[in-house]
């Protein structure tokens, strides 16, 4: 223990500036640290975010991320300049929850459990939000992540990961039914896996859950048939790697899905603006960007994206959220941003009401 403490002290003598932190790769000796020693090292080396040790943090992280190869897909229609209006003033900070308060799905935190389904979960989240936003708050449902995870034939590898652009194309071509948290009864296909934090359901597997089988029916006693419960997109597209374009897209049409590369220090994130100096890549993760802002750190304004994660309300800051460095394509967060426009049905065809988020 004394030796570990000496190593931590020697490796992290004082917090680095943002430029220094990004330019200096994590020392090899630090990569060999684990548990509380690694969290202590992170907190001494930087002041952008607070790291906190939790048991099995890295093992849990590995079960929630997807394979890195799903971040390398460059397919999909790109949003064009003629589709954009650059005359609108962009605010210094923005939160989609405040702009569309009727759309409570925007602030709804899901729990993907032990499955690399983030690509399906985050896609279903943004689809749900945009359905509400683009229906002027008249359609408030949670669309089914499990329907995408299990039934999209060419999206990827299920709990091993998938392509967010293909999830949106599936939404456009095939449609997605209603869903919700595990165990909910008032939707067609609630989430397939129980949250691992609640042992009343039983213990979670040491490895990932298996990908659920595609069943084109709704759960027992649900009031609608599967085909009649679906919603659709009019379009699915990628947003260029451009901070301004991403902001305008969120401001006008609702939250977006984005993917980024995961490193060990993300497993220790507790609060603040996440900035990493790298290390060994563990995989990829897909999330939902709902806004942006700046935070004063060491006298400097640190720009960030505001993000809703899908690891339950007991993770991160403010019950399920995190922030990450904005404007530098950090961890490639701005490189693969996906969204689409919704085919809005008549309000009378809206599905079940949105369930409240459980308390953390």
XYZ file of C-alpha atoms in Angstrom:
360
model
C 0.000 0.000 0.000
C 2.842 2.390 0.836
C 4.499 1.599 -2.502
C 1.250 2.270 -4.385
C 0.803 5.579 -2.557
C 4.348 6.596 -3.491
C 3.724 5.686 -7.147
C 0.499 7.713 -7.226
C 2.230 10.719 -5.662
C 5.172 10.505 -8.044
C 2.986 10.158 -11.134
C 0.590 12.982 -10.304
C 2.389 15.800 -8.526
C -0.042 18.558 -9.553
C -3.119 18.926 -11.775
C -2.262 19.563 -15.426
C -3.762 22.201 -17.696
C -6.113 21.001 -20.437
C -3.412 21.354 -23.095
C -0.870 19.485 -20.956
C -3.341 16.777 -20.046
C -4.326 16.110 -23.656
C -0.741 16.133 -24.887
C 0.698 13.861 -22.206
C -0.399 10.238 -22.541
C -1.217 8.408 -19.379
C 2.017 6.941 -17.914
C 2.483 3.212 -18.362
C 2.893 2.810 -14.613
C -0.511 4.413 -14.062
C -2.189 1.935 -16.403
C -1.073 -0.803 -14.037
C -2.826 0.866 -11.104
C -6.262 -0.398 -10.150
C -9.148 0.396 -7.871
C -8.767 3.216 -5.395
C -5.158 3.869 -6.425
C -6.196 4.606 -10.024
C -9.043 6.875 -8.885
C -6.626 8.750 -6.604
C -4.154 9.115 -9.466
C -6.850 10.596 -11.735
C -7.975 13.100 -9.107
C -4.428 14.276 -8.448
C -3.479 14.544 -12.122
C -6.464 16.586 -13.342
C -9.320 18.723 -12.012
C -11.798 18.482 -14.898
C -13.807 15.596 -13.433
C -13.958 13.702 -10.151
C -13.083 10.023 -10.195
C -14.596 7.616 -7.685
C -13.707 4.010 -7.081
C -16.478 1.447 -7.091
C -15.936 -2.327 -6.852
C -15.668 -4.099 -10.210
C -15.820 -0.758 -12.044
C -13.791 -1.970 -15.021
C -15.561 -5.326 -15.273
C -18.943 -3.608 -15.294
C -17.656 -1.107 -17.857
C -16.497 -3.888 -20.173
C -19.929 -5.536 -20.064
C -21.692 -2.288 -21.028
C -19.559 -1.138 -23.933
C -19.717 -2.418 -27.488
C -16.989 -3.596 -29.814
C -14.860 -0.763 -31.249
C -15.490 -1.880 -34.837
C -18.987 -0.410 -34.678
C -17.479 3.072 -34.440
C -15.685 2.702 -37.763
C -18.799 2.625 -39.956
C -18.907 5.670 -42.260
C -22.118 4.737 -44.089
C -25.361 6.693 -44.086
C -26.722 9.776 -45.781
C -24.923 12.944 -44.679
C -26.908 16.039 -43.730
C -26.391 18.616 -46.487
C -25.579 22.308 -46.198
C -28.710 23.280 -48.123
C -30.751 21.609 -45.379
C -29.261 23.907 -42.747
C -30.184 27.454 -41.718
C -27.190 29.168 -40.166
C -29.001 32.427 -39.387
C -30.214 31.311 -35.976
C -28.162 32.499 -33.015
C -26.634 29.691 -30.963
C -26.762 30.242 -27.181
C -23.752 29.745 -24.916
C -25.628 26.978 -23.118
C -28.595 24.832 -24.050
C -30.614 22.052 -22.417
C -33.264 20.254 -24.459
C -35.184 19.461 -21.258
C -35.771 23.183 -20.769
C -36.728 23.931 -24.387
C -39.263 21.092 -24.575
C -40.543 20.639 -20.992
C -43.576 18.642 -22.177
C -41.236 15.983 -23.593
C -40.240 14.271 -20.380
C -38.613 11.405 -22.287
C -35.639 13.738 -22.845
C -34.724 13.481 -19.172
C -35.654 9.816 -18.833
C -32.637 7.652 -17.921
C -32.687 4.041 -19.114
C -30.609 1.121 -17.814
C -29.039 -1.150 -20.434
C -27.849 -3.634 -17.762
C -25.154 -6.188 -18.706
C -25.482 -5.887 -22.469
C -23.630 -3.782 -25.036
C -26.977 -2.526 -26.304
C -26.095 1.154 -25.986
C -26.449 1.576 -29.763
C -30.079 0.412 -29.619
C -30.908 2.116 -26.317
C -29.531 5.539 -27.267
C -31.198 5.329 -30.674
C -34.569 4.489 -29.103
C -34.066 7.407 -26.710
C -33.521 9.993 -29.436
C -36.351 8.517 -31.507
C -38.705 8.886 -28.518
C -37.569 12.454 -27.863
C -37.902 13.525 -31.472
C -41.327 11.923 -31.778
C -42.455 14.133 -28.901
C -40.609 17.265 -30.091
C -41.765 16.991 -33.687
C -45.369 16.258 -32.656
C -45.323 19.475 -30.601
C -45.514 17.503 -27.387
C -48.660 15.562 -28.322
C -47.090 12.076 -28.543
C -45.250 11.052 -25.392
C -44.083 7.451 -25.547
C -40.920 5.480 -25.003
C -39.941 3.577 -28.134
C -38.569 0.076 -27.720
C -34.826 -0.467 -27.508
C -35.485 -4.213 -27.372
C -37.371 -4.126 -30.679
C -34.272 -2.607 -32.311
C -31.816 -4.802 -30.411
C -33.549 -8.068 -31.276
C -35.233 -7.446 -34.622
C -32.962 -5.226 -36.728
C -31.425 -7.886 -39.017
C -28.352 -5.985 -40.198
C -27.691 -3.610 -37.307
C -24.791 -5.541 -35.815
C -24.174 -8.082 -33.080
C -26.929 -7.392 -30.556
C -25.390 -7.257 -27.073
C -21.966 -7.162 -28.719
C -22.716 -3.805 -30.309
C -24.332 -2.303 -33.360
C -24.552 0.560 -35.836
C -26.630 3.552 -34.754
C -27.219 4.704 -38.335
C -28.673 1.289 -39.176
C -30.922 1.489 -36.110
C -32.335 4.749 -37.469
C -32.682 3.249 -40.947
C -34.575 0.347 -39.369
C -36.853 2.909 -37.712
C -37.467 4.502 -41.115
C -38.017 1.307 -43.102
C -39.597 -1.089 -40.596
C -40.795 1.026 -37.693
C -40.297 0.626 -33.932
C -42.958 -0.262 -31.383
C -43.375 1.155 -27.869
C -41.169 0.023 -24.989
C -40.039 1.110 -21.561
C -38.135 -0.080 -18.523
C -37.882 -3.769 -17.676
C -41.138 -5.086 -16.239
C -43.452 -2.284 -17.384
C -46.849 -3.495 -18.582
C -48.274 -0.579 -20.575
C -46.120 -0.922 -23.692
C -45.534 -3.460 -26.448
C -41.919 -4.473 -25.786
C -40.297 -3.234 -22.559
C -36.575 -3.713 -22.070
C -35.481 -7.355 -22.076
C -33.017 -7.279 -19.142
C -33.456 -6.417 -15.494
C -31.161 -3.796 -13.905
C -28.178 -5.310 -12.147
C -28.314 -2.876 -9.224
C -31.569 -4.444 -8.008
C -30.863 -7.962 -6.743
C -34.580 -8.581 -6.159
C -34.632 -9.721 -9.792
C -31.735 -12.094 -9.204
C -28.017 -11.845 -9.885
C -26.795 -10.627 -13.254
C -24.514 -12.893 -15.298
C -20.773 -12.507 -14.960
C -20.652 -11.902 -18.696
C -23.142 -10.224 -20.986
C -26.751 -11.288 -21.277
C -27.436 -13.110 -24.570
C -29.106 -11.047 -27.285
C -32.890 -11.567 -27.074
C -34.672 -13.362 -29.908
C -36.834 -11.311 -32.250
C -40.518 -11.781 -31.484
C -42.895 -9.775 -33.641
C -45.654 -9.700 -31.057
C -46.415 -7.472 -28.087
C -46.319 -8.674 -24.506
C -49.306 -10.515 -23.049
C -52.361 -8.358 -22.307
C -51.036 -5.296 -24.117
C -53.903 -3.579 -25.927
C -52.391 -3.273 -29.433
C -51.025 -5.600 -32.064
C -47.314 -5.313 -32.836
C -47.811 -3.895 -36.346
C -50.333 -1.341 -35.124
C -48.070 -0.106 -32.332
C -45.209 1.054 -34.542
C -43.899 4.537 -35.247
C -41.674 5.499 -38.164
C -39.009 7.990 -39.249
C -39.154 9.966 -42.468
C -35.364 10.157 -42.677
C -32.133 8.970 -41.083
C -28.845 10.826 -41.479
C -25.378 11.558 -40.173
C -24.409 15.041 -39.021
C -21.003 16.281 -40.178
C -18.194 16.493 -37.639
C -18.925 20.131 -36.921
C -19.819 21.605 -33.545
C -22.090 24.280 -35.039
C -24.039 21.790 -37.134
C -24.553 19.485 -34.143
C -25.799 22.341 -31.972
C -28.231 23.612 -34.621
C -29.583 20.095 -35.156
C -30.261 19.643 -31.431
C -31.801 23.117 -31.054
C -34.231 22.650 -33.925
C -35.133 18.983 -34.003
C -34.253 17.430 -30.649
C -31.464 15.339 -29.063
C -29.035 13.314 -31.185
C -27.320 9.945 -30.846
C -23.520 9.954 -30.711
C -20.794 7.357 -30.194
C -17.354 7.653 -28.620
C -14.349 5.532 -27.667
C -14.095 4.268 -24.110
C -10.977 4.197 -21.904
C -10.532 2.791 -18.367
C -10.846 6.156 -16.599
C -14.454 6.525 -17.797
C -15.395 3.665 -15.498
C -14.396 5.848 -12.535
C -16.336 8.970 -13.607
C -18.448 10.521 -10.835
C -19.034 14.157 -11.869
C -17.553 17.046 -13.845
C -16.401 17.379 -17.442
C -14.850 14.126 -18.619
C -11.472 14.540 -20.318
C -9.179 11.585 -20.928
C -5.524 11.328 -21.816
C -6.125 7.884 -23.274
C -4.718 4.540 -22.312
C -5.898 1.210 -23.654
C -9.157 1.409 -25.540
C -11.867 -0.835 -24.111
C -14.524 -0.407 -26.789
C -17.183 2.040 -27.878
C -20.308 3.510 -26.331
C -23.370 5.230 -27.789
C -25.248 7.916 -25.876
C -27.698 10.813 -26.276
C -26.535 14.455 -26.432
C -29.193 16.810 -25.050
C -27.278 20.088 -24.790
C -24.054 21.935 -24.068
C -22.467 24.576 -21.872
C -19.224 25.691 -20.225
C -17.772 25.254 -16.763
C -15.059 27.342 -15.117
C -12.088 25.098 -14.279
C -8.836 26.622 -13.010
C -9.933 30.026 -14.296
C -10.657 28.731 -17.815
C -14.031 28.108 -19.455
C -14.181 24.419 -20.268
C -16.752 23.657 -23.026
C -18.810 20.487 -22.714
C -21.598 18.404 -24.214
C -24.423 17.490 -21.817
C -25.191 13.792 -22.152
C -27.819 11.342 -20.903
C -26.221 7.959 -20.317
C -28.022 4.592 -20.199
C -26.460 3.068 -17.073
C -29.281 3.800 -14.645
C -29.954 6.657 -12.269
C -27.314 5.576 -9.731
C -24.444 6.296 -12.154
C -22.709 9.584 -12.996
C -23.816 13.053 -11.988
C -27.382 14.237 -11.418
C -28.784 10.701 -11.544
C -27.506 9.306 -14.800
C -25.812 12.092 -16.770
C -22.272 13.073 -17.669
C -20.472 15.843 -19.495
C -17.570 15.524 -21.928
C -15.145 17.973 -23.530
C -16.772 19.715 -26.511
C -15.387 21.059 -29.775
C -12.252 18.888 -30.104
C -13.834 15.618 -31.231
C -12.700 14.217 -27.899
C -12.818 10.397 -27.953
C -14.357 10.934 -31.435
C -17.611 12.118 -29.786
C -18.368 14.485 -32.699
C -17.413 12.058 -35.455
C -20.458 9.802 -35.534
C -23.567 11.818 -34.675
C -26.847 10.358 -35.933
C -30.416 11.650 -36.088
C -33.525 11.731 -38.270
C -36.899 13.311 -38.812
C -40.098 11.627 -37.618
C -43.178 10.585 -39.564
C -45.653 12.063 -37.097
C -49.013 10.236 -36.945
C -52.254 11.759 -35.782
C -52.359 12.260 -31.987
C -55.214 9.764 -31.644
C -52.806 6.950 -32.536
C -50.423 7.737 -29.702
C -49.386 4.814 -27.549
C -49.239 4.339 -23.788
C -48.311 7.224 -21.480
C -44.679 7.711 -20.534
C -43.684 6.004 -17.307
C -42.028 8.176 -14.636
C -38.310 7.647 -14.097
C -37.730 5.572 -10.952
C -35.956 7.244 -8.081
C -32.253 6.519 -7.837
